[in-house]
PDB file of C-alpha atoms in Angstrom:
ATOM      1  CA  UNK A 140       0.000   0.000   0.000  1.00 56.00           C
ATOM      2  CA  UNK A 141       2.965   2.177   0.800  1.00 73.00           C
ATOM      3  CA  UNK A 142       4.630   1.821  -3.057  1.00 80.00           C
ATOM      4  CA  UNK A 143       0.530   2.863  -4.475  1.00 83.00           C
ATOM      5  CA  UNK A 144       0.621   5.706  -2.618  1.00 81.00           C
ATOM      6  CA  UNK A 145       3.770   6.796  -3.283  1.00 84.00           C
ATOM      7  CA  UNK A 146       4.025   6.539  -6.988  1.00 88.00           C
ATOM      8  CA  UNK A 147       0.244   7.776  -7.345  1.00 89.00           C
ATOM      9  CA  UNK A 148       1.187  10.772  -5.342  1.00 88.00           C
ATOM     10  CA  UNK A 149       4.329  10.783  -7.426  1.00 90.00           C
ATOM     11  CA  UNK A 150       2.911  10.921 -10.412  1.00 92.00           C
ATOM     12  CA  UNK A 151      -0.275  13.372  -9.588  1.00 92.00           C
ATOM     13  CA  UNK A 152       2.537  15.859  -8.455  1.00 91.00           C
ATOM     14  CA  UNK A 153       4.783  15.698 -11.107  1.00 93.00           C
ATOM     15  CA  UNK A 154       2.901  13.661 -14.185  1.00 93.00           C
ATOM     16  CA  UNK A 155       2.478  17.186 -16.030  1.00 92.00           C
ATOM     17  CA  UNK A 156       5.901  18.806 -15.805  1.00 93.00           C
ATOM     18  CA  UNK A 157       7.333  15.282 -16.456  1.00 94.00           C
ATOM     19  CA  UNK A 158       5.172  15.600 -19.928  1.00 94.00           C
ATOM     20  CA  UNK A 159       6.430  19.023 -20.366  1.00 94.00           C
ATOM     21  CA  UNK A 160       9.671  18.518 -20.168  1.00 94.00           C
ATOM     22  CA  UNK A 161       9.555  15.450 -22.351  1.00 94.00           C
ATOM     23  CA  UNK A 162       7.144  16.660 -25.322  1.00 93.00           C
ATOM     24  CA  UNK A 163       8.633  20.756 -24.951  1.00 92.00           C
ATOM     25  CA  UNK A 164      12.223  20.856 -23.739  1.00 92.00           C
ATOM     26  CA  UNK A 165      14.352  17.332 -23.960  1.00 92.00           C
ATOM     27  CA  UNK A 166      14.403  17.676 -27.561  1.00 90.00           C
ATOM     28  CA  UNK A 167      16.076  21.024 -27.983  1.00 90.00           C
ATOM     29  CA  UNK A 168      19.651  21.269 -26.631  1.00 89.00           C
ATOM     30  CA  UNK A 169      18.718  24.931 -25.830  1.00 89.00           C
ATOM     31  CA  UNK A 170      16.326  24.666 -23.784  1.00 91.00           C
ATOM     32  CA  UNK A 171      17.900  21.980 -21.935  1.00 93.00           C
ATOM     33  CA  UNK A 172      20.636  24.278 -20.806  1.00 92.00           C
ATOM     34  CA  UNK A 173      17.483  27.017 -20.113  1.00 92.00           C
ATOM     35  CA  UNK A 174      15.947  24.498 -17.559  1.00 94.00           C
ATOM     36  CA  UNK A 175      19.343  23.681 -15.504  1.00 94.00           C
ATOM     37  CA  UNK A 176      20.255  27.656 -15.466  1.00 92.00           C
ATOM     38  CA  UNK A 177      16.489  28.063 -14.150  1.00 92.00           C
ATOM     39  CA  UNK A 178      16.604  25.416 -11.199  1.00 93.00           C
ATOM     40  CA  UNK A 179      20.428  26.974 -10.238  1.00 94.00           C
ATOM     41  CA  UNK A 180      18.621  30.235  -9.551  1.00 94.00           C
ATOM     42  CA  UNK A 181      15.814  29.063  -7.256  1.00 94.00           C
ATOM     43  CA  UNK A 182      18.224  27.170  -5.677  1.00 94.00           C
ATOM     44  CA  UNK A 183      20.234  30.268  -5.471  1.00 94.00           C
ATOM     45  CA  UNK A 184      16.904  31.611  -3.576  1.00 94.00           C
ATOM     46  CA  UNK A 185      16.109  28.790  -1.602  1.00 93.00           C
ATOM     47  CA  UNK A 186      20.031  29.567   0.064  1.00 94.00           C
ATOM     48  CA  UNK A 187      19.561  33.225   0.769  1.00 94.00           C
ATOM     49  CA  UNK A 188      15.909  32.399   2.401  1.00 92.00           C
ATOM     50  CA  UNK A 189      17.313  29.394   4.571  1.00 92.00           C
ATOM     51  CA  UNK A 190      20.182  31.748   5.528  1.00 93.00           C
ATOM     52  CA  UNK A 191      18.002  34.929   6.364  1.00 91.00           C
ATOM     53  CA  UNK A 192      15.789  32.228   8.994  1.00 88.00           C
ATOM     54  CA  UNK A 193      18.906  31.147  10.470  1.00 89.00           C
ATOM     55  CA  UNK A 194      19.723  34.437  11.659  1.00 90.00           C
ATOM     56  CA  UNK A 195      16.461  35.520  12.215  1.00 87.00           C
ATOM     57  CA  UNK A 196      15.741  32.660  14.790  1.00 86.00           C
ATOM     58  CA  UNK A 197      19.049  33.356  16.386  1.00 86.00           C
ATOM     59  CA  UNK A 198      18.234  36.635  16.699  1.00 84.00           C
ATOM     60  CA  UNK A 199      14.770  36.339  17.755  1.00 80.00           C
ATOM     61  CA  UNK A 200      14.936  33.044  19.906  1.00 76.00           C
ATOM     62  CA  UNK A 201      11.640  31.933  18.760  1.00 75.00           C
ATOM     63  CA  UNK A 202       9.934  29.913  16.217  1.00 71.00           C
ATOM     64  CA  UNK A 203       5.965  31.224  16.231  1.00 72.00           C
ATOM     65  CA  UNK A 204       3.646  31.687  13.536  1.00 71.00           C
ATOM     66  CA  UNK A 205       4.036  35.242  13.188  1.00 77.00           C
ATOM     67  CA  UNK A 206       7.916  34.380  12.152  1.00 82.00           C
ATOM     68  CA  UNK A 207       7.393  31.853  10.095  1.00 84.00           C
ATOM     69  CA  UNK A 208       4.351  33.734   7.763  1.00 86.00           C
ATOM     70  CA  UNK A 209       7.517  36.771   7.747  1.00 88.00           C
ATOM     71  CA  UNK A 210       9.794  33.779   6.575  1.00 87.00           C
ATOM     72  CA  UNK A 211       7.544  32.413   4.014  1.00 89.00           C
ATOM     73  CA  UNK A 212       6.822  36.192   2.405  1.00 92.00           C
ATOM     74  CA  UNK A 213      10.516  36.425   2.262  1.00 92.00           C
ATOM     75  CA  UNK A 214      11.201  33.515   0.733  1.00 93.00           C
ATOM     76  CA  UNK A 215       8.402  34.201  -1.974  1.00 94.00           C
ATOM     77  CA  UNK A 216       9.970  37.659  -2.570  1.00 94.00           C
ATOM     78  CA  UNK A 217      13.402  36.243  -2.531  1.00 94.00           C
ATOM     79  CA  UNK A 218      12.346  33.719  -5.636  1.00 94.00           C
ATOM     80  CA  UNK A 219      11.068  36.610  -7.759  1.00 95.00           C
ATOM     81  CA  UNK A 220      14.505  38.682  -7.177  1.00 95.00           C
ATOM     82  CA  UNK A 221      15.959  35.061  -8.314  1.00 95.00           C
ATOM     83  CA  UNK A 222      13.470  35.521 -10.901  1.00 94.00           C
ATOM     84  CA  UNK A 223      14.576  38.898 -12.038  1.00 94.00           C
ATOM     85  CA  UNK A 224      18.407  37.957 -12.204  1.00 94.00           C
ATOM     86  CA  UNK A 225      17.330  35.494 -14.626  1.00 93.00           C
ATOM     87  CA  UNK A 226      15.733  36.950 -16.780  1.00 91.00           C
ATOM     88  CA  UNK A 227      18.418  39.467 -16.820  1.00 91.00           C
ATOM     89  CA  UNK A 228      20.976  36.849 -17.832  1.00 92.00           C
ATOM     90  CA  UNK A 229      19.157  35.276 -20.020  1.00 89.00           C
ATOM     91  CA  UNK A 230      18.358  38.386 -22.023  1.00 89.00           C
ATOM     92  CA  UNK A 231      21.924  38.767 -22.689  1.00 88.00           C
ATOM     93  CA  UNK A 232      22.102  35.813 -23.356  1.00 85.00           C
ATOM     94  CA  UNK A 233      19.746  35.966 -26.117  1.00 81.00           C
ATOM     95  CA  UNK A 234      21.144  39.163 -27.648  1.00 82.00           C
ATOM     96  CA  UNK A 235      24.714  37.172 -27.036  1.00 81.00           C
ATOM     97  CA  UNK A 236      22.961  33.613 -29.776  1.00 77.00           C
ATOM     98  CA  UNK A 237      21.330  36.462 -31.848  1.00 78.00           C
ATOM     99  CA  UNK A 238      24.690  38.046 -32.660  1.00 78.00           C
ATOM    100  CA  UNK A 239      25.959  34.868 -33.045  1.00 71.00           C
ATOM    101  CA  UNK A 240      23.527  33.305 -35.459  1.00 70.00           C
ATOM    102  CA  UNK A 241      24.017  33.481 -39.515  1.00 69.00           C
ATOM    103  CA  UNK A 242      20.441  35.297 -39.953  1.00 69.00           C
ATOM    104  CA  UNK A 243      20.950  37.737 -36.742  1.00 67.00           C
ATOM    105  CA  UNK A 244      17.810  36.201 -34.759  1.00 76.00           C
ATOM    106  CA  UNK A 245      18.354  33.752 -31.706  1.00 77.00           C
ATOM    107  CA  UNK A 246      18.081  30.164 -32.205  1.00 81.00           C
ATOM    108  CA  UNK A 247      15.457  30.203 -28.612  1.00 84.00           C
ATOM    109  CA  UNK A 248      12.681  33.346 -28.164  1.00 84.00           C
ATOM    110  CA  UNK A 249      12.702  34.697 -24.763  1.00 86.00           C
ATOM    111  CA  UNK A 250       9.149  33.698 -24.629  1.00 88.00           C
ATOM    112  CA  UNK A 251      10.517  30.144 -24.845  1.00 89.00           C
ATOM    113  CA  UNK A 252      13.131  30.851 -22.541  1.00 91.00           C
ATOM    114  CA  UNK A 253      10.079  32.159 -19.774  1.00 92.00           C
ATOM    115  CA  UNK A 254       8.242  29.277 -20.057  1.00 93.00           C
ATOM    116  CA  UNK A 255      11.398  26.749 -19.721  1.00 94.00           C
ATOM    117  CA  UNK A 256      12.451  29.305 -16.967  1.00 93.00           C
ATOM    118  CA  UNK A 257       9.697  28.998 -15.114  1.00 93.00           C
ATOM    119  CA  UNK A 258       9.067  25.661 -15.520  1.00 95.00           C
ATOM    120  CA  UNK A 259      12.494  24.816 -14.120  1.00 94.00           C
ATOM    121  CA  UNK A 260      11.283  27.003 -10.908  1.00 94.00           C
ATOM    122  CA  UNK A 261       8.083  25.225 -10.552  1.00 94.00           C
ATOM    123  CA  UNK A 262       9.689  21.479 -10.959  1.00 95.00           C
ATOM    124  CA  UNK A 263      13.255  22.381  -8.152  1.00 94.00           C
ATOM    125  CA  UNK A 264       9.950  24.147  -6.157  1.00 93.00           C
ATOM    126  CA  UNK A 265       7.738  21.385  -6.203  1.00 92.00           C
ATOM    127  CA  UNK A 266      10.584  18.348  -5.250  1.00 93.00           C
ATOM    128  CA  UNK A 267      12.043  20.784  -2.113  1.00 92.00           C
ATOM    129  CA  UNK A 268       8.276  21.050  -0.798  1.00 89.00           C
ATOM    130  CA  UNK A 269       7.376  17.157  -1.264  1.00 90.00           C
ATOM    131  CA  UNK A 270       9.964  14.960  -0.704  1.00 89.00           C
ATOM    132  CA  UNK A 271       9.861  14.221   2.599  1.00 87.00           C
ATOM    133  CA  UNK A 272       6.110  13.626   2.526  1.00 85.00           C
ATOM    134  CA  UNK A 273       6.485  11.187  -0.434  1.00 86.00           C
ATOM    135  CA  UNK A 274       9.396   9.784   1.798  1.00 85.00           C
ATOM    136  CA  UNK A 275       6.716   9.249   4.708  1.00 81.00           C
ATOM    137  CA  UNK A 276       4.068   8.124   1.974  1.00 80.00           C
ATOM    138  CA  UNK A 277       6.084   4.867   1.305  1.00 76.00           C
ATOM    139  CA  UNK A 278       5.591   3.705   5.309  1.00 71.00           C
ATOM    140  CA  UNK A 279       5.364   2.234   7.500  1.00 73.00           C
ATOM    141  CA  UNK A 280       1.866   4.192   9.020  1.00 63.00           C
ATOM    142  CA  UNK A 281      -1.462   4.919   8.201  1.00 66.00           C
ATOM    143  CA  UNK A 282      -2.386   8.618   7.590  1.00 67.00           C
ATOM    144  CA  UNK A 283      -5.600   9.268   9.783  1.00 63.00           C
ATOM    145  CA  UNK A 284      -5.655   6.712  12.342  1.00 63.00           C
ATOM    146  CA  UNK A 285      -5.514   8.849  14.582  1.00 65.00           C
ATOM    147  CA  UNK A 286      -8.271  11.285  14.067  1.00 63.00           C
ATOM    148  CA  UNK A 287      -5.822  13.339  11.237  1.00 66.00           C
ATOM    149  CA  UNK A 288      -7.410  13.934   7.995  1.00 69.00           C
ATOM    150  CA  UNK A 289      -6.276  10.776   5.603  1.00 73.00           C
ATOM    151  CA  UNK A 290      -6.137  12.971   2.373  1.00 78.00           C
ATOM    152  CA  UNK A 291      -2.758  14.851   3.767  1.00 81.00           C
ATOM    153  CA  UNK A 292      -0.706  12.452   1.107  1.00 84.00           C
ATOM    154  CA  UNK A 293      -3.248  13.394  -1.888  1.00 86.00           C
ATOM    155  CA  UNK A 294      -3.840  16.975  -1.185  1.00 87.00           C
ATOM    156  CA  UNK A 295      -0.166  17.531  -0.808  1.00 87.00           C
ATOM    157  CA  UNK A 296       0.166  15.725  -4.439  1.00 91.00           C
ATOM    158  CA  UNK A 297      -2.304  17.905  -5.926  1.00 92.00           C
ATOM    159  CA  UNK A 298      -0.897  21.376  -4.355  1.00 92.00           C
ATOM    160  CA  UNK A 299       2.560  20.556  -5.363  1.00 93.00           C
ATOM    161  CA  UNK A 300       1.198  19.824  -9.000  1.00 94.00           C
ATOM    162  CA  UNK A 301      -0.615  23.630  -8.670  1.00 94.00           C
ATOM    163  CA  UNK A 302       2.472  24.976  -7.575  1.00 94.00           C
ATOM    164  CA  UNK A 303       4.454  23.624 -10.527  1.00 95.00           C
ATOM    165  CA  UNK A 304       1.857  25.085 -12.910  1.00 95.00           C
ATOM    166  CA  UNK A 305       1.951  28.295 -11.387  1.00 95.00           C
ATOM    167  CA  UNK A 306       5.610  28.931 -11.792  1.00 95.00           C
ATOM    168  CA  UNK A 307       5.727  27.966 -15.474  1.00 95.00           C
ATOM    169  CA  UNK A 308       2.692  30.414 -15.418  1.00 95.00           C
ATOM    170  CA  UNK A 309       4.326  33.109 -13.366  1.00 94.00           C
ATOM    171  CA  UNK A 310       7.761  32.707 -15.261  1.00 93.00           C
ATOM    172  CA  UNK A 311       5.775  33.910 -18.473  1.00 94.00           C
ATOM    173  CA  UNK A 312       3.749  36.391 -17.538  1.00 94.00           C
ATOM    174  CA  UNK A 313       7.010  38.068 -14.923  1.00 94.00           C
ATOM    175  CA  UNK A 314       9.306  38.002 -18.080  1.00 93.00           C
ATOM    176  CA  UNK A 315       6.371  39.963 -20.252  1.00 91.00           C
ATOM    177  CA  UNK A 316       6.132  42.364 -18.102  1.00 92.00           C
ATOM    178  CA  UNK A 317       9.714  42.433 -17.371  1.00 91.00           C
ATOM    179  CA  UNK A 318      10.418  43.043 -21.127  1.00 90.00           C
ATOM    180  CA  UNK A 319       7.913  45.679 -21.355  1.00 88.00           C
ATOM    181  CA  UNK A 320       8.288  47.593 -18.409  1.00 87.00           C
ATOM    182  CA  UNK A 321       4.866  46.636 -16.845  1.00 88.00           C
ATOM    183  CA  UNK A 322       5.024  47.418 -13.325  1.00 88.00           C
ATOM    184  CA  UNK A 323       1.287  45.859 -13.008  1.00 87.00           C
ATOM    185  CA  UNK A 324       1.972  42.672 -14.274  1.00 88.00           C
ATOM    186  CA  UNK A 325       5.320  42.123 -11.466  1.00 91.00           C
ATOM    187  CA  UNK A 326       2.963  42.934  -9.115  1.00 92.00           C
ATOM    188  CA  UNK A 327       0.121  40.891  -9.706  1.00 91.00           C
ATOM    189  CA  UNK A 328       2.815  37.930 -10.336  1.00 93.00           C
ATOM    190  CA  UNK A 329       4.515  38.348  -6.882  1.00 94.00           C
ATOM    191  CA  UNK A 330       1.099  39.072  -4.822  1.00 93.00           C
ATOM    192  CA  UNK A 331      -0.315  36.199  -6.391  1.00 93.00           C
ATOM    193  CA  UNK A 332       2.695  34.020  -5.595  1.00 94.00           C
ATOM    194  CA  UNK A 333       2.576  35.586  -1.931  1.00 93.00           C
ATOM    195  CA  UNK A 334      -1.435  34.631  -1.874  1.00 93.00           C
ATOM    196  CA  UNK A 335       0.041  30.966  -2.823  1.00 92.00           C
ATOM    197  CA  UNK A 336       1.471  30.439  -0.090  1.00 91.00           C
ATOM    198  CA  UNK A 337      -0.392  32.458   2.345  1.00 89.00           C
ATOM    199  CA  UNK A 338      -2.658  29.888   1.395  1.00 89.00           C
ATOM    200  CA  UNK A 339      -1.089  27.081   2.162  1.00 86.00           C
ATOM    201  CA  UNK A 340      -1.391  28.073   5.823  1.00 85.00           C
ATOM    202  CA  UNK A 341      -5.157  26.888   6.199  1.00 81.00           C
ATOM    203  CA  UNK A 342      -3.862  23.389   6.624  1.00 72.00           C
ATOM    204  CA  UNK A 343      -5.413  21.144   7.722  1.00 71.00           C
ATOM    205  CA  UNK A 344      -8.504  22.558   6.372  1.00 74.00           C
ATOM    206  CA  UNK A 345      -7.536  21.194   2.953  1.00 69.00           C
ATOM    207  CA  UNK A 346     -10.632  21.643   0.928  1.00 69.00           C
ATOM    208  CA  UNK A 347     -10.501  25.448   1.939  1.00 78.00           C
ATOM    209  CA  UNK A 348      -6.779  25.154   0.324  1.00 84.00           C
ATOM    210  CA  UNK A 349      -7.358  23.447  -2.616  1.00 87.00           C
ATOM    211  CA  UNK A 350     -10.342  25.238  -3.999  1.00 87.00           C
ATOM    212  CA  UNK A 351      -8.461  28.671  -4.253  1.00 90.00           C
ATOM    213  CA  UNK A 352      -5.106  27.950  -5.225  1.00 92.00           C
ATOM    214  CA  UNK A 353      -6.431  25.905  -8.337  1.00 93.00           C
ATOM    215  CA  UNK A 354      -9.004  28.762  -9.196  1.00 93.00           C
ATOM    216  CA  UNK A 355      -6.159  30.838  -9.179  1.00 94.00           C
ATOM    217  CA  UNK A 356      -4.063  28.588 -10.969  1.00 94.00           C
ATOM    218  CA  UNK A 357      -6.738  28.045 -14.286  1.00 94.00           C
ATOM    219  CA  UNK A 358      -7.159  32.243 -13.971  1.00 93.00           C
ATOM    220  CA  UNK A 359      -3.065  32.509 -13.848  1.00 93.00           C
ATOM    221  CA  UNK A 360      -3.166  29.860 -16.533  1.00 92.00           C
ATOM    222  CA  UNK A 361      -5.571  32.097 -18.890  1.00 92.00           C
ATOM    223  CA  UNK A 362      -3.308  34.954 -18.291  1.00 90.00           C
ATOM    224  CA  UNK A 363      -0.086  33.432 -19.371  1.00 91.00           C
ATOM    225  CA  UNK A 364      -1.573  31.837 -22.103  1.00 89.00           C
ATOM    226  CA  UNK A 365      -3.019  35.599 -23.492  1.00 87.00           C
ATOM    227  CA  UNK A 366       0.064  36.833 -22.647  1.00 86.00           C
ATOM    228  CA  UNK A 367       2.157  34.196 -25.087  1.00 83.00           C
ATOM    229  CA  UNK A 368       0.069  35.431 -27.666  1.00 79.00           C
ATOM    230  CA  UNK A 369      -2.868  32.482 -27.871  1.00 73.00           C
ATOM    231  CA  UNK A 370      -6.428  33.067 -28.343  1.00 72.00           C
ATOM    232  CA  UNK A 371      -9.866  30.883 -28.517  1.00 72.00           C
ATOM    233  CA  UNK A 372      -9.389  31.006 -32.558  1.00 77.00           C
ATOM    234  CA  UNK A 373      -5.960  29.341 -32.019  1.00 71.00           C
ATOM    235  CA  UNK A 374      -7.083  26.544 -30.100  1.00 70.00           C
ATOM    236  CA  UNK A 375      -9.908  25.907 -32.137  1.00 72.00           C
ATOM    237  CA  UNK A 376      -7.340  25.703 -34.994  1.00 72.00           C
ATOM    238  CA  UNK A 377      -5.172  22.875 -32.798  1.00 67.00           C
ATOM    239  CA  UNK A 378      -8.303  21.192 -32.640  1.00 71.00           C
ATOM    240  CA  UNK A 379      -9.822  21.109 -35.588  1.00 72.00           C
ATOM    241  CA  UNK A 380      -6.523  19.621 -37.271  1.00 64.00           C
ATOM    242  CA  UNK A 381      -6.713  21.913 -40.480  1.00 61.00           C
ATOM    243  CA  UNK A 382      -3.484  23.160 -42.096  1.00 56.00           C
ATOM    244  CA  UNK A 383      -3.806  26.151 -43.737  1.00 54.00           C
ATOM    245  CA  UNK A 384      -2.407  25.981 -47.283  1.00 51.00           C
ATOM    246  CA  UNK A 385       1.757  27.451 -47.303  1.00 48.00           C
ATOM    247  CA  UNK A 386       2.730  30.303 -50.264  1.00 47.00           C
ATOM    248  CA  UNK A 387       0.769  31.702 -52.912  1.00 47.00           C
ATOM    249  CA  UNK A 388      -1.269  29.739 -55.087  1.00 46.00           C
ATOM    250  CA  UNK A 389      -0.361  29.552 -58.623  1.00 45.00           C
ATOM    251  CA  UNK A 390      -2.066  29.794 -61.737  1.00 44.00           C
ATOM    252  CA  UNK A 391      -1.407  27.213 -63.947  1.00 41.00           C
ATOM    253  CA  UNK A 392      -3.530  28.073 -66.993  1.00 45.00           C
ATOM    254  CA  UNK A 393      -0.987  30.378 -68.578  1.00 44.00           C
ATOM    255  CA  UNK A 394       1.605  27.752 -68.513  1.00 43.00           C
ATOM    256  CA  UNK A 395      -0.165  25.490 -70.832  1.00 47.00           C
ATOM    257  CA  UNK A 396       0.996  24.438 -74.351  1.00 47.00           C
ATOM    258  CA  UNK A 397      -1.098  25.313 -76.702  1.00 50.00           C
ATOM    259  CA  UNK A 398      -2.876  22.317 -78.808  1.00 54.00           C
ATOM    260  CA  UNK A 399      -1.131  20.831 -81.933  1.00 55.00           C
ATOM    261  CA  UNK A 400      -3.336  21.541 -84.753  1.00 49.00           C
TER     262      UNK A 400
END
């Protein structure tokens, strides 16, 4: 029962990026490279958060809630600073391939680079905040025999696979606005992100959890996906299956050779 749960949970949490990462990024080199640089800097974040509670609870002496919400903002604010320097080097770095390149234009858009970006946040993200309940999802124990809700395992699947969503989301939509000086949209990206995992704080009270933080993940989700540069018509084009005919059509009654008589 312990292996079920543990690769169900497994694969609720990270089934989606897994396909992401297989269907949009292992094929291209480029991207690869995108994904590792991505993961370095939110590692780079998770550092400078774990050192800034380490002095705060020396400082302090204590470990109450009202320290560890002021932890958690930090942390969320320290990730989008992450996220800034990254989009800062990767800029360069795609003026650095488009000088490079043999038409002037970079082999990767920074669109591309924002989703793989944030992906890569979402995925490092979403293994730091459930690996040691997948750890305790393999057994020995029984969730809930003791009065405890038994959908802890589940519900932390599901909010980790939210979380990962929300990233590749957020990394879009924070590069946009980074690009075109939007103040609005690196606002609404970071207090969204800081209503995340404000969030998360209603635990135990899971369903109160879940229902939010997925409403705002399909609304975050509608956002990015505007903000790439899709629309209804789009989709309805994926779906449909129709290719639209490529070049100009030619006439071919001029070119005919005129009868024998």
């Amino acid at each position: 029962m312990g292996a079920a749960v543990f690769f169900g949970c497994a694969g609720i949490a990270f089934g989606p990026a897994a396909a992401l990462v297989l269907l949009t990024v292992a094929p291209e080199p480029l991207r690869v490279i995108v994904l590792v640089a991505g993961a370095f800097f939110w590692l780079l974040s998770l550092l400078a958060a774990s050192l800034l509670w380490f002095v705060a609870v020396q400082l302090s002496g204590r470990e109450d809630a009202a320290l560890l919400l002021l932890g958690a903002a930090a942390a969320v604010l320290l990730q989008e600073l992450c996220r800034f320097a990254c989009f800062k080097i990767l800029k360069k770095a795609d003026e650095g391939l488009a000088t490079l390149s043999e038409d002037g234009q970079s082999p990767i858009s920074l669109r591309q680079m924002a989703y793989v970006s944030g992906l890569s946040f979402g995925i490092i993200s979403g293994i730091f905040s459930i690996i040691n309940i997948l750890a305790d999802s393999a057994g020995p124990g029984t969730v809930g025999i003791h009065g405890d809700s038994p959908y802890y395992f589940i519900t932390s699947a599901f909010l980790t696979m939210a979380l990962v969503l929300l990233h590749t989301f957020w990394g879009i939509i924070f590069f946009d606005a980074c690009e075109r000086r939007r103040a609005g949209g690196l606002g609404l990206v970071v207090g969204s992100h800081l209503l995340t995992s404000g969030l998360t704080f209603l635990n135990p009270c899971y369903e109160a959890t879940l229902g939010p933080i997925f409403i705002l993940t399909l609304c975050t989700g509608l956002w990015a996906f505007g903000t790439a540069g899709g629309s209804f018509r789009n989709v309805l084009k994926c779906l449909s299956c129709k290719q639209e005919p490529e070049g100009q059509v030619m006439l071919y009654s001029a070119l005919q050779v005129p009868p024998e008589e």
